[in-house]
Amino acid sequence: MTFEQLAPGLAIIGLLLVLLICRLPIGFALAGAGVIGLMWERPWRAVEYLLSTFAYSTTANFAYIVLPLFLFMGQMAFSAGLSRHAFEAGQTWLGRIPGGLAAATVFGCAVFSTICGSSVATASTMARVALPEMLRQGYSPRLAAGCVAAGGTLGVLIPPSGILVVYSIITEVSLVKLFVAAFVPGFMTAAIYVIGIYIWVKLNPTLSPSVSKANAPSWTDRVVALGRTWELLILFLAVMGTIYLGVATPTEAAALGAFFALLTVLRRKGRKKNVLQGLRETGTATCSVFALVIGAGLFSLGLSTTQLPTHLATLVTSLELSQTATILIILIPYLILGCFVDGLSLILITMPIVFPIVTQIGFDTVLFGLLVTKAVEIGAITPPVGLNAFVVKSMAPDVDLKDIFYGCIPFVVMEIIIVGLLIAFPEIALFAIRD
Amino acid sequence: MTALIECIERLLARLAIISGFATLVIMVIVMIDVIGRAAFNEPLHSGVELSELLLVSLVFLGLSAAQQQRQNFAIEIFTRHLPIRVQNGFEIAGYAACLAIVILLAWPSTIQAISSFNRNEMGFGIVAFPIWPARIVLAIGLWLLAIQFLCDIYRILTGQQRAAPGHSPEQEIAE
């Protein structure tokens, strides 16, 4: 393979980088680089025909309506404040152990994540509910803010997950398989967080106040608190329950979930304002995601006409590295790039280049989806653009941003351990989708 | 001129509200389909096609408002610390490039929409559902987005940028 073979593709990637650095919105930068690549390699008539139908064929797909439906469901669950019940239940069950409220926060995040597919939504709702309570009870701002920011990432790790939906759209990997496989790793992450918090507080007891013997919740309190999460339970059964049991497609489950989530908002005050705002936010979010998806599609086409992805995949295979080594080499840049670009855009930008390599070396594409989601979510809690950290900051202006990022460090370490576990023992995720 | 720009932008923002309602309608259509199939063994004919049309409307009628509210993610870390004049220069060049890209998509899409309408293009479902409405909505949406980029360029040139939206968590939920 000569440099001449790779040059056109590399030029397109270079052009994309220039456009991105010039602050073009990412979707348009992708589309621009892709179209120029296509025009370079193909006659204009062919490109013109492609452009005349591409936006339509990329959008008009029944399977893609899961995206606005899941977004709307998350918005409604957020507006209805369902996370409060989850946190309170966690508080009565876990509040007595060292660092108990932080553990309860992670529990609340995990439960809320079963009905919400967004990391930022989960972090912001928990920042509103759990953070003030932890600070009031004398938790160190580092632990309190760190566990909210990191707990938020469970929003996309535990299905439904916005990033997995987009990964499935762009790579055509089965969304049902992704959701089913993500379940155990998602909850394992939550469990490791809780254990990690326990160890962290044991090592440094000043992080959380000592647990007083008074006011211990009775078993009745605990059962009652758990009972208050009934709306969450119904939503979970309607959405993920029906998908796991195979009785509904993700689209049907998402519609059902959106409907029940809408009902929870209609039962509460401010229903008109919340529903209208939810619809508006869902609309703009869907638009910006589709702008990205269409742009990424064009970029992918432009790049593949230059044959760069195939050449790269052949090149990587010819290095005869082990599967694990290749996957690690692919994943490490995500940790760095995730510091500059949000997770969803990052996946759309990189998949045209990376995905052919993954399939070429025969790595499981479902597992890769989970790993890459984890890798980009680490970016959400690391500086300089860790989105979740900024969400926590905007909700709790008194907490220093530096403290939030310090507080995230132990969670980043735990995340890296979990990624390692998933690579070493893929069955943690894949057992659920074996035929 | 500024009054005209503001008027156009208000209209585009209104359009986004209508497009937002598409989510509700899609939800209802899928629910009717599911209930119909489960309870009466009778799926909703054309439900799939109608949902697709609504999704296209949702996306393309809302695109310009999403741009207006700066909801399209960009990487700002490299230009953030430059002087304002240089930043504005980047921004104008960037929007001009976006405008060119959008027109490059809008023009062929419009020709396709006209041809689709003339041929009365239909889908191949059980019920022949027309495809041309979606193609027309899509082309209109792209031209509206081009207009929004023109408005943005005008605003920077005349120093009348809209205040950048505060990134409240509610706005960032979808990210």
Coordinates of C-alpha atoms in Angstrom, one line a residue:
Chain A
M1 CA 0.0 0.0 0.0
T2 CA 1.4 3.3 -1.0
F3 CA 0.9 6.8 0.4
E4 CA -0.8 7.8 -2.8
Q5 CA -3.5 5.3 -2.1
L6 CA -4.1 6.8 1.3
A7 CA -3.6 10.5 0.3
P8 CA -7.2 11.4 -0.9
G9 CA -8.8 9.9 2.2
L10 CA -6.3 11.6 4.5
A11 CA -6.9 14.9 2.7
I12 CA -10.7 14.6 3.4
I13 CA -9.9 13.9 7.1
G14 CA -7.6 16.9 7.1
L15 CA -10.3 19.1 5.5
L16 CA -12.7 17.9 8.2
L17 CA -10.3 18.9 10.9
V18 CA -9.8 22.4 9.3
L19 CA -13.6 22.9 9.1
L20 CA -14.0 21.8 12.7
I21 CA -11.3 24.1 14.0
C22 CA -12.9 26.9 12.1
R23 CA -15.9 26.3 14.4
L24 CA -18.3 25.0 11.8
P25 CA -21.2 23.1 13.4
I26 CA -20.0 19.5 13.5
G27 CA -22.8 18.1 11.3
F28 CA -22.1 20.7 8.5
A29 CA -18.3 20.2 8.7
L30 CA -18.9 16.4 8.2
A31 CA -21.2 17.1 5.3
G32 CA -18.9 19.6 3.7
A33 CA -15.8 17.3 3.9
G34 CA -17.9 14.3 2.6
V35 CA -19.4 16.2 -0.3
I36 CA -16.0 17.5 -1.4
G37 CA -14.6 14.0 -1.2
L38 CA -17.4 12.7 -3.3
M39 CA -17.0 15.4 -5.9
W40 CA -13.3 14.7 -6.0
E41 CA -13.8 11.0 -6.7
R42 CA -17.0 10.9 -8.7
P43 CA -18.6 12.8 -11.6
W44 CA -20.9 15.7 -10.5
R45 CA -24.0 14.1 -12.1
A46 CA -23.6 11.1 -9.8
V47 CA -23.0 13.2 -6.7
E48 CA -26.0 15.5 -7.6
Y49 CA -28.3 12.5 -7.7
L50 CA -27.0 11.2 -4.4
L51 CA -27.5 14.6 -2.7
S52 CA -31.0 14.8 -4.1
T53 CA -32.1 11.8 -2.2
F54 CA -29.6 11.4 0.6
A55 CA -31.2 13.6 3.3
Y56 CA -34.6 11.9 2.6
S57 CA -33.3 8.3 2.7
T58 CA -31.3 9.0 5.9
T59 CA -34.2 10.5 7.8
A60 CA -37.4 8.7 6.5
N61 CA -36.8 5.5 8.4
F62 CA -39.4 4.1 10.7
A63 CA -36.7 2.7 13.0
Y64 CA -35.3 6.1 13.7
I65 CA -38.5 7.5 15.4
V66 CA -37.2 5.8 18.6
L67 CA -34.9 8.8 18.9
P68 CA -37.5 11.6 19.4
L69 CA -39.7 9.2 21.4
F70 CA -36.9 8.3 23.8
L71 CA -35.8 12.0 24.0
F72 CA -39.4 13.0 24.9
M73 CA -39.7 10.3 27.5
G74 CA -36.5 11.4 29.1
Q75 CA -37.7 15.1 29.1
M76 CA -41.0 14.1 30.7
A77 CA -39.3 11.9 33.4
F78 CA -37.0 14.9 34.0
S79 CA -39.9 17.4 34.3
A80 CA -41.9 15.1 36.5
G81 CA -39.0 14.9 38.9
L82 CA -39.1 11.1 39.1
S83 CA -35.4 11.1 40.1
R84 CA -36.4 12.4 43.6
H85 CA -38.3 9.2 44.5
A86 CA -35.4 7.1 43.3
F87 CA -32.9 9.1 45.4
E88 CA -35.1 9.0 48.5
A89 CA -35.5 5.2 48.2
G90 CA -31.7 4.9 47.9
Q91 CA -31.4 7.1 50.9
T92 CA -33.5 4.9 53.2
W93 CA -31.7 1.8 52.0
L94 CA -28.1 2.9 51.7
G95 CA -28.1 6.1 53.8
R96 CA -26.6 4.3 56.9
I97 CA -23.4 3.1 55.3
P98 CA -20.3 5.3 55.1
G99 CA -20.7 7.7 52.2
G100 CA -24.3 6.5 52.2
L101 CA -25.9 9.5 50.5
A102 CA -23.3 9.4 47.7
A103 CA -24.2 5.7 47.2
A104 CA -27.9 6.6 47.3
T105 CA -27.1 9.2 44.5
V106 CA -25.6 6.5 42.4
F107 CA -28.5 4.2 43.1
G108 CA -30.9 7.1 42.1
C109 CA -28.9 7.7 38.9
A110 CA -29.0 4.0 38.0
V111 CA -32.7 3.7 38.5
F112 CA -33.5 7.0 36.7
S113 CA -31.2 5.8 33.8
T114 CA -33.5 2.8 33.1
I115 CA -36.0 5.3 31.7
C116 CA -33.7 8.1 30.5
G117 CA -31.1 7.8 27.8
S118 CA -29.1 11.0 28.4
S119 CA -26.1 11.5 30.6
V120 CA -26.6 15.2 31.0
A121 CA -30.3 14.9 31.9
T122 CA -29.4 12.3 34.6
A123 CA -26.6 14.4 36.0
S124 CA -28.7 17.6 36.0
T125 CA -31.8 16.0 37.7
M126 CA -29.6 14.4 40.4
A127 CA -27.6 17.7 40.8
R128 CA -31.0 19.3 41.7
V129 CA -32.2 16.5 44.0
A130 CA -29.2 14.9 45.7
L131 CA -26.4 17.5 45.6
P132 CA -28.0 20.1 48.0
E133 CA -28.9 17.3 50.4
M134 CA -25.3 16.0 50.5
L135 CA -23.8 19.4 50.9
R136 CA -26.3 20.2 53.7
Q137 CA -25.3 17.1 55.5
G138 CA -21.7 18.0 55.4
Y139 CA -20.4 15.8 52.5
S140 CA -17.2 17.0 50.9
P141 CA -18.1 19.0 47.7
R142 CA -15.6 16.7 45.9
L143 CA -17.4 13.5 46.7
A144 CA -20.8 15.0 46.3
A145 CA -20.2 16.7 43.0
G146 CA -18.0 13.8 41.7
C147 CA -20.7 11.2 42.3
V148 CA -23.4 13.3 40.6
A149 CA -21.3 14.0 37.5
A150 CA -20.1 10.4 37.2
G151 CA -23.5 8.9 38.2
G152 CA -24.9 10.9 35.3
T153 CA -22.9 8.9 32.8
L154 CA -25.1 5.9 33.8
G155 CA -27.8 7.7 31.8
V156 CA -26.3 6.5 28.6
L157 CA -24.6 3.3 29.9
I158 CA -27.8 1.8 31.2
P159 CA -30.4 1.4 28.4
P160 CA -32.3 3.2 26.9
S161 CA -29.4 5.2 25.7
G162 CA -29.2 8.0 23.2
I163 CA -25.7 7.2 22.2
L164 CA -26.4 3.5 21.6
V165 CA -29.4 4.5 19.5
V166 CA -27.1 6.7 17.3
Y167 CA -24.4 4.0 17.2
S168 CA -27.1 1.6 16.0
I169 CA -28.3 4.0 13.3
I170 CA -24.8 4.6 12.0
T171 CA -23.4 1.1 12.2
E172 CA -26.7 -0.9 11.6
V173 CA -25.9 -3.0 14.7
S174 CA -29.2 -4.3 16.2
L175 CA -30.5 -1.9 18.8
V176 CA -32.2 -4.6 20.7
K177 CA -29.0 -6.5 21.1
L178 CA -27.2 -3.4 22.2
F179 CA -29.8 -2.6 24.8
V180 CA -29.9 -6.2 26.1
A181 CA -26.2 -6.4 26.3
A182 CA -25.7 -3.1 28.0
F183 CA -27.9 -3.9 30.9
V184 CA -25.5 -5.9 33.1
P185 CA -22.4 -3.8 32.4
G186 CA -24.5 -0.7 33.2
F187 CA -25.6 -2.0 36.6
M188 CA -22.2 -3.4 37.3
T189 CA -20.8 0.1 36.8
A190 CA -23.3 1.4 39.4
A191 CA -22.3 -1.4 41.8
I192 CA -18.6 -0.6 41.3
Y193 CA -19.3 3.1 41.9
V194 CA -21.0 2.2 45.2
I195 CA -18.2 0.0 46.3
G196 CA -15.6 2.6 45.2
I197 CA -17.4 5.3 47.2
Y198 CA -17.4 3.0 50.3
I199 CA -13.6 2.4 49.9
W200 CA -12.9 6.1 49.2
V201 CA -14.8 7.2 52.3
K202 CA -13.1 4.4 54.4
L203 CA -9.7 5.7 53.3
N204 CA -10.6 9.3 53.9
P205 CA -13.4 9.5 56.5
T206 CA -13.4 13.4 56.4
L207 CA -15.3 13.1 53.0
S208 CA -18.6 12.3 54.6
P209 CA -20.2 13.0 58.0
S210 CA -20.3 10.1 60.5
V211 CA -23.5 8.3 60.5
S212 CA -25.6 9.1 63.6
K213 CA -27.5 6.3 65.3
A214 CA -30.6 8.5 65.7
N215 CA -33.4 8.7 63.0
A216 CA -32.6 5.4 61.4
P217 CA -35.3 4.6 58.9
S218 CA -37.5 1.7 59.9
W219 CA -38.3 -1.2 57.6
T220 CA -41.7 0.4 57.0
D221 CA -40.0 3.6 55.9
R222 CA -37.9 1.7 53.5
V223 CA -40.7 -0.2 51.9
V224 CA -42.8 2.9 51.7
A225 CA -39.9 4.8 50.0
L226 CA -39.5 2.0 47.5
G227 CA -43.2 2.0 46.9
R228 CA -43.1 5.6 45.9
T229 CA -41.0 4.7 42.9
W230 CA -44.0 3.0 41.3
E231 CA -44.1 5.3 38.4
L232 CA -40.5 4.6 37.6
L233 CA -41.2 0.9 37.8
I234 CA -44.2 1.1 35.4
L235 CA -42.1 3.1 33.0
F236 CA -39.2 0.6 33.2
L237 CA -41.6 -2.3 32.6
A238 CA -43.3 -0.5 29.7
V239 CA -40.0 0.3 28.0
M240 CA -37.1 -1.9 28.9
G241 CA -39.3 -4.8 30.2
T242 CA -41.1 -5.2 26.9
I243 CA -37.9 -5.0 24.9
Y244 CA -36.1 -7.5 27.1
L245 CA -39.1 -9.9 26.9
G246 CA -39.2 -9.4 23.2
V247 CA -42.8 -8.4 23.1
A248 CA -42.2 -5.0 21.7
T249 CA -39.8 -3.4 19.2
P250 CA -37.7 -0.5 20.6
T251 CA -40.0 1.9 18.6
E252 CA -43.1 0.5 20.2
A253 CA -41.6 0.4 23.6
A254 CA -40.4 4.0 23.2
A255 CA -43.9 5.1 22.2
L256 CA -45.3 3.3 25.2
G257 CA -42.7 4.9 27.5
A258 CA -43.2 8.4 26.1
F259 CA -47.0 8.0 26.7
F260 CA -46.6 6.9 30.3
A261 CA -44.0 9.5 30.9
L262 CA -46.4 12.1 29.5
L263 CA -49.1 10.9 32.0
T264 CA -46.7 11.3 34.9
V265 CA -46.2 15.0 33.9
L266 CA -50.0 15.5 33.4
R267 CA -50.6 14.3 37.0
R268 CA -48.4 17.1 38.3
K269 CA -48.5 20.9 38.5
G270 CA -47.2 23.0 35.6
R271 CA -48.2 20.4 33.1
K272 CA -48.9 22.6 30.1
K273 CA -45.6 24.5 30.5
N274 CA -43.6 21.2 31.0
V275 CA -45.2 19.4 28.0
L276 CA -44.7 22.3 25.7
Q277 CA -41.2 22.8 26.8
G278 CA -40.6 19.0 26.5
L279 CA -41.9 19.0 22.9
R280 CA -39.8 22.0 21.9
E281 CA -36.6 20.6 23.5
T282 CA -37.3 17.2 21.9
G283 CA -37.7 18.9 18.5
T284 CA -34.5 20.9 18.6
A285 CA -32.5 18.0 20.0
T286 CA -33.8 15.6 17.3
C287 CA -32.9 18.2 14.6
S288 CA -29.4 18.6 15.8
V289 CA -28.8 14.9 16.1
F290 CA -30.2 14.3 12.6
A291 CA -28.0 17.2 11.3
L292 CA -25.1 15.2 12.7
V293 CA -26.4 11.8 11.4
I294 CA -26.9 13.2 7.8
G295 CA -23.5 14.9 7.9
A296 CA -21.8 11.7 9.2
G297 CA -23.5 9.7 6.5
L298 CA -22.1 12.0 3.8
F299 CA -18.7 12.0 5.4
S300 CA -18.7 8.2 5.5
L301 CA -19.7 8.0 1.8
G302 CA -17.0 10.5 0.8
L303 CA -14.4 8.7 2.8
S304 CA -15.3 5.2 1.5
T305 CA -15.1 6.3 -2.2
T306 CA -11.5 7.1 -1.5
Q307 CA -11.2 3.5 -0.1
L308 CA -9.3 4.8 2.9
P309 CA -11.3 2.8 5.5
T310 CA -10.7 -0.4 3.6
H311 CA -7.0 0.3 3.2
L312 CA -6.7 1.2 6.8
A313 CA -8.5 -2.0 7.9
T314 CA -6.2 -4.1 5.7
L315 CA -3.2 -2.2 7.1
V316 CA -4.3 -2.8 10.7
T317 CA -4.9 -6.5 10.0
S318 CA -1.5 -6.9 8.4
L319 CA 0.1 -5.7 11.6
E320 CA -1.1 -9.0 13.1
L321 CA -1.8 -7.5 16.5
S322 CA -4.0 -9.4 18.8
Q323 CA -7.7 -8.4 18.8
T324 CA -7.4 -6.9 22.3
A325 CA -4.4 -4.8 21.4
T326 CA -6.1 -3.5 18.3
I327 CA -9.2 -2.6 20.3
L328 CA -7.1 -0.9 22.9
I329 CA -5.3 1.1 20.3
I330 CA -8.7 2.2 18.9
L331 CA -10.2 3.1 22.3
I332 CA -7.3 5.1 23.7
P333 CA -7.8 8.1 21.3
Y334 CA -11.4 8.3 22.4
L335 CA -10.3 9.1 25.9
I336 CA -8.3 12.0 24.6
L337 CA -10.7 13.2 21.9
G338 CA -13.6 12.9 24.4
C339 CA -11.9 15.8 26.2
F340 CA -12.7 18.1 23.3
V341 CA -15.8 16.8 21.6
D342 CA -19.1 15.6 23.0
G343 CA -19.7 11.9 23.0
L344 CA -22.4 11.7 20.4
S345 CA -20.5 13.8 17.8
L346 CA -17.3 11.9 18.5
I347 CA -19.0 8.6 17.7
L348 CA -20.5 10.0 14.5
I349 CA -17.2 11.5 13.3
T350 CA -15.0 8.4 14.0
M351 CA -17.3 5.5 13.1
P352 CA -16.7 5.7 9.3
I353 CA -13.0 5.3 9.9
V354 CA -13.0 2.9 12.9
F355 CA -15.9 0.6 12.3
P356 CA -14.5 -1.2 9.2
I357 CA -11.4 -2.0 11.2
V358 CA -13.5 -3.5 14.0
T359 CA -15.5 -5.7 11.6
Q360 CA -12.3 -6.7 9.7
I361 CA -10.6 -8.0 12.9
G362 CA -13.8 -9.9 13.8
F363 CA -14.4 -8.1 17.1
D364 CA -18.0 -8.2 18.4
T365 CA -19.7 -5.1 17.2
V366 CA -22.2 -5.0 20.1
L367 CA -19.4 -5.2 22.6
F368 CA -17.5 -2.5 20.7
G369 CA -20.6 -0.2 20.9
L370 CA -20.6 -0.6 24.7
L371 CA -16.9 0.0 25.0
V372 CA -16.9 3.1 22.8
T373 CA -19.9 4.5 24.7
K374 CA -18.0 4.0 28.0
A375 CA -14.8 5.6 26.5
V376 CA -16.7 8.7 25.3
E377 CA -18.5 9.0 28.6
I378 CA -15.3 9.2 30.4
G379 CA -14.8 12.4 28.4
A380 CA -18.0 13.8 30.0
I381 CA -16.3 13.8 33.4
T382 CA -12.8 14.9 32.4
P383 CA -11.6 18.5 31.7
P384 CA -11.7 20.7 29.7
V385 CA -15.1 20.1 28.2
G386 CA -16.5 17.5 30.6
L387 CA -20.2 18.2 30.0
N388 CA -21.5 16.6 33.1
A389 CA -19.1 18.5 35.3
F390 CA -20.4 21.7 33.8
V391 CA -23.9 20.7 34.4
V392 CA -23.2 20.1 38.1
K393 CA -21.4 23.4 38.2
S394 CA -24.4 25.2 36.7
M395 CA -26.7 23.6 39.3
A396 CA -24.4 24.3 42.2
P397 CA -22.5 27.5 41.5
D398 CA -20.9 27.5 44.9
V399 CA -18.9 24.3 44.2
D400 CA -15.6 24.9 42.6
L401 CA -15.2 23.4 39.1
K402 CA -11.8 22.2 40.1
D403 CA -13.3 20.3 43.0
I404 CA -15.9 18.7 40.6
F405 CA -13.1 17.4 38.3
Y406 CA -11.0 16.2 41.3
G407 CA -14.1 14.4 42.6
C408 CA -14.4 12.7 39.2
I409 CA -10.9 11.2 39.3
P410 CA -11.8 8.1 41.4
F411 CA -14.7 7.5 39.1
V412 CA -12.5 7.8 36.0
V413 CA -10.2 5.1 37.5
M414 CA -13.2 2.9 38.2
E415 CA -14.4 3.4 34.6
I416 CA -11.0 2.3 33.2
I417 CA -11.2 -0.8 35.4
I418 CA -14.6 -1.6 34.1
V419 CA -13.5 -1.1 30.5
G420 CA -10.7 -3.5 31.2
L421 CA -13.1 -6.0 32.8
L422 CA -15.3 -5.9 29.7
I423 CA -12.4 -6.5 27.4
A424 CA -11.1 -9.3 29.5
F425 CA -14.5 -10.9 30.2
P426 CA -16.8 -10.0 27.3
E427 CA -19.3 -12.5 28.5
I428 CA -20.4 -10.0 31.2
A429 CA -22.2 -8.2 28.4
L430 CA -22.6 -10.9 25.7
F431 CA -24.0 -13.7 27.7
A432 CA -27.4 -12.0 27.4
I433 CA -27.5 -12.0 23.6
R434 CA -26.0 -15.5 22.9
D435 CA -28.5 -17.6 21.0
Chain B
M1 CA -33.9 45.2 7.5
T2 CA -33.3 44.2 11.1
A3 CA -37.1 44.2 11.6
L4 CA -37.5 41.9 8.6
I5 CA -34.8 39.5 10.0
E6 CA -36.4 39.4 13.4
C7 CA -39.8 38.7 11.8
I8 CA -38.3 35.8 9.7
E9 CA -36.6 34.4 12.7
R10 CA -39.8 34.5 14.8
L11 CA -41.6 32.7 12.0
L12 CA -38.9 30.0 11.9
A13 CA -39.1 29.6 15.7
R14 CA -42.9 29.2 15.4
L15 CA -42.4 26.5 12.8
A16 CA -40.2 24.6 15.2
I17 CA -43.1 24.5 17.8
I18 CA -45.3 22.9 15.1
S19 CA -42.5 20.4 14.3
G20 CA -42.2 19.6 18.0
F21 CA -45.8 18.5 18.1
A22 CA -44.9 15.9 15.5
T23 CA -43.4 13.9 18.3
L24 CA -46.8 13.7 20.0
V25 CA -48.5 12.6 16.8
I26 CA -45.9 10.0 16.1
M27 CA -46.4 8.6 19.7
V28 CA -50.2 8.4 19.2
I29 CA -49.8 6.7 15.8
V30 CA -47.5 4.0 17.2
M31 CA -49.7 3.5 20.2
I32 CA -52.8 3.1 18.0
D33 CA -50.9 0.6 15.8
V34 CA -49.7 -1.4 18.8
I35 CA -53.1 -1.5 20.5
G36 CA -54.8 -2.3 17.2
R37 CA -52.5 -5.2 16.5
A38 CA -52.6 -6.6 20.0
A39 CA -56.3 -6.2 20.7
F40 CA -58.0 -6.4 17.4
N41 CA -55.3 -8.1 15.2
E42 CA -55.7 -5.0 13.0
P43 CA -52.6 -2.8 12.5
L44 CA -52.9 0.8 11.5
H45 CA -52.5 0.9 7.7
S46 CA -50.0 3.5 6.6
G47 CA -48.9 4.2 10.2
V48 CA -45.3 3.5 9.3
E49 CA -45.3 5.8 6.3
L50 CA -47.2 8.5 8.1
S51 CA -44.7 8.3 11.0
E52 CA -41.8 8.6 8.5
L53 CA -43.4 11.7 6.9
L54 CA -43.8 13.2 10.4
L55 CA -40.2 12.4 11.3
V56 CA -39.0 14.2 8.1
S57 CA -41.2 17.2 9.0
L58 CA -40.0 17.1 12.6
V59 CA -36.4 17.2 11.5
F60 CA -36.5 19.6 8.6
L61 CA -39.0 22.2 9.8
G62 CA -37.1 22.4 13.0
L63 CA -33.5 22.6 11.6
S64 CA -33.5 26.4 11.2
A65 CA -34.8 27.0 14.7
A66 CA -32.1 24.6 16.1
Q67 CA -29.5 26.7 14.2
Q68 CA -31.1 29.9 15.5
Q69 CA -30.8 28.6 19.1
R70 CA -27.2 27.5 18.4
Q71 CA -28.2 23.9 19.2
N72 CA -25.9 22.5 16.5
F73 CA -22.7 21.5 18.3
A74 CA -19.4 23.1 17.3
I75 CA -16.0 22.8 18.7
E76 CA -15.1 26.1 20.2
I77 CA -12.1 25.3 22.2
F78 CA -9.6 26.4 19.5
T79 CA -11.1 29.8 18.7
R80 CA -12.5 30.7 22.2
H81 CA -9.5 32.7 23.3
L82 CA -9.0 34.7 20.1
P83 CA -9.9 38.4 19.9
I84 CA -13.6 39.0 19.2
R85 CA -13.0 40.4 15.7
V86 CA -11.1 37.3 14.7
Q87 CA -13.8 35.1 16.2
N88 CA -16.4 37.0 14.1
G89 CA -14.3 36.5 11.0
F90 CA -14.2 32.7 11.7
E91 CA -17.9 32.7 12.3
I92 CA -18.8 34.5 9.1
A93 CA -16.5 32.2 7.0
G94 CA -18.0 29.2 8.8
Y95 CA -21.6 30.3 8.2
A96 CA -20.8 31.1 4.5
A97 CA -19.5 27.5 4.2
C98 CA -22.6 26.1 5.9
L99 CA -24.7 28.2 3.6
A100 CA -22.9 26.7 0.6
I101 CA -23.3 23.2 1.9
V102 CA -27.0 23.6 2.6
I103 CA -27.6 25.0 -0.9
L104 CA -25.7 22.1 -2.3
L105 CA -28.2 19.8 -0.6
A106 CA -31.3 22.0 -1.1
W107 CA -30.9 22.5 -4.8
P108 CA -30.9 18.8 -5.9
S109 CA -33.5 18.0 -3.2
T110 CA -35.8 20.6 -4.7
I111 CA -35.5 19.2 -8.2
Q112 CA -36.1 15.8 -6.8
A113 CA -39.2 17.1 -4.9
I114 CA -40.6 18.6 -8.1
S115 CA -40.0 15.5 -10.1
S116 CA -41.4 13.3 -7.3
F117 CA -44.6 15.5 -7.3
N118 CA -44.9 15.3 -11.1
R119 CA -44.5 11.5 -11.0
N120 CA -46.8 11.2 -8.0
E121 CA -44.2 9.1 -6.3
M122 CA -45.6 6.4 -4.0
G123 CA -44.2 4.0 -1.4
F124 CA -44.5 0.3 -1.8
G125 CA -46.4 -0.5 1.4
I126 CA -49.8 -2.2 1.5
V127 CA -51.4 1.1 1.0
A128 CA -49.8 3.3 -1.7
F129 CA -48.7 6.2 0.5
P130 CA -47.4 9.3 -1.4
I131 CA -43.7 10.1 -0.8
W132 CA -43.7 13.6 -2.5
P133 CA -45.1 15.5 0.6
A134 CA -42.0 14.4 2.6
R135 CA -39.7 15.4 -0.2
I136 CA -41.3 18.8 -0.5
V137 CA -41.2 19.4 3.3
L138 CA -37.5 18.4 3.2
A139 CA -36.6 20.8 0.4
I140 CA -38.5 23.7 2.1
G141 CA -36.8 22.9 5.4
L142 CA -33.4 23.1 3.8
W143 CA -34.1 26.5 2.1
L144 CA -35.4 27.8 5.4
L145 CA -32.1 26.7 7.0
A146 CA -30.3 28.6 4.2
I147 CA -32.3 31.7 5.1
Q148 CA -31.4 31.3 8.7
F149 CA -27.7 31.2 7.9
L150 CA -28.2 34.3 5.8
C151 CA -29.8 36.0 8.9
D152 CA -26.9 34.8 11.0
I153 CA -24.4 36.3 8.6
Y154 CA -26.3 39.6 8.5
R155 CA -26.4 39.8 12.2
I156 CA -22.6 39.3 12.6
L157 CA -21.8 41.8 9.8
T158 CA -24.0 44.4 11.5
G159 CA -22.9 43.5 15.0
Q160 CA -26.4 42.5 16.1
Q161 CA -25.7 39.0 17.3
R162 CA -28.3 37.3 19.4
A163 CA -27.2 36.8 23.0
A164 CA -25.8 33.3 23.1
P165 CA -28.3 31.1 24.9
G166 CA -27.3 30.3 28.4
H167 CA -26.5 26.6 28.5
S168 CA -29.1 25.6 31.0
P169 CA -29.2 21.9 31.7
E170 CA -32.7 21.6 30.3
Q171 CA -31.3 22.8 27.0
E172 CA -28.5 20.4 27.2
I173 CA -30.5 17.4 28.1
A174 CA -30.5 15.9 24.7
E175 CA -26.7 16.2 24.3

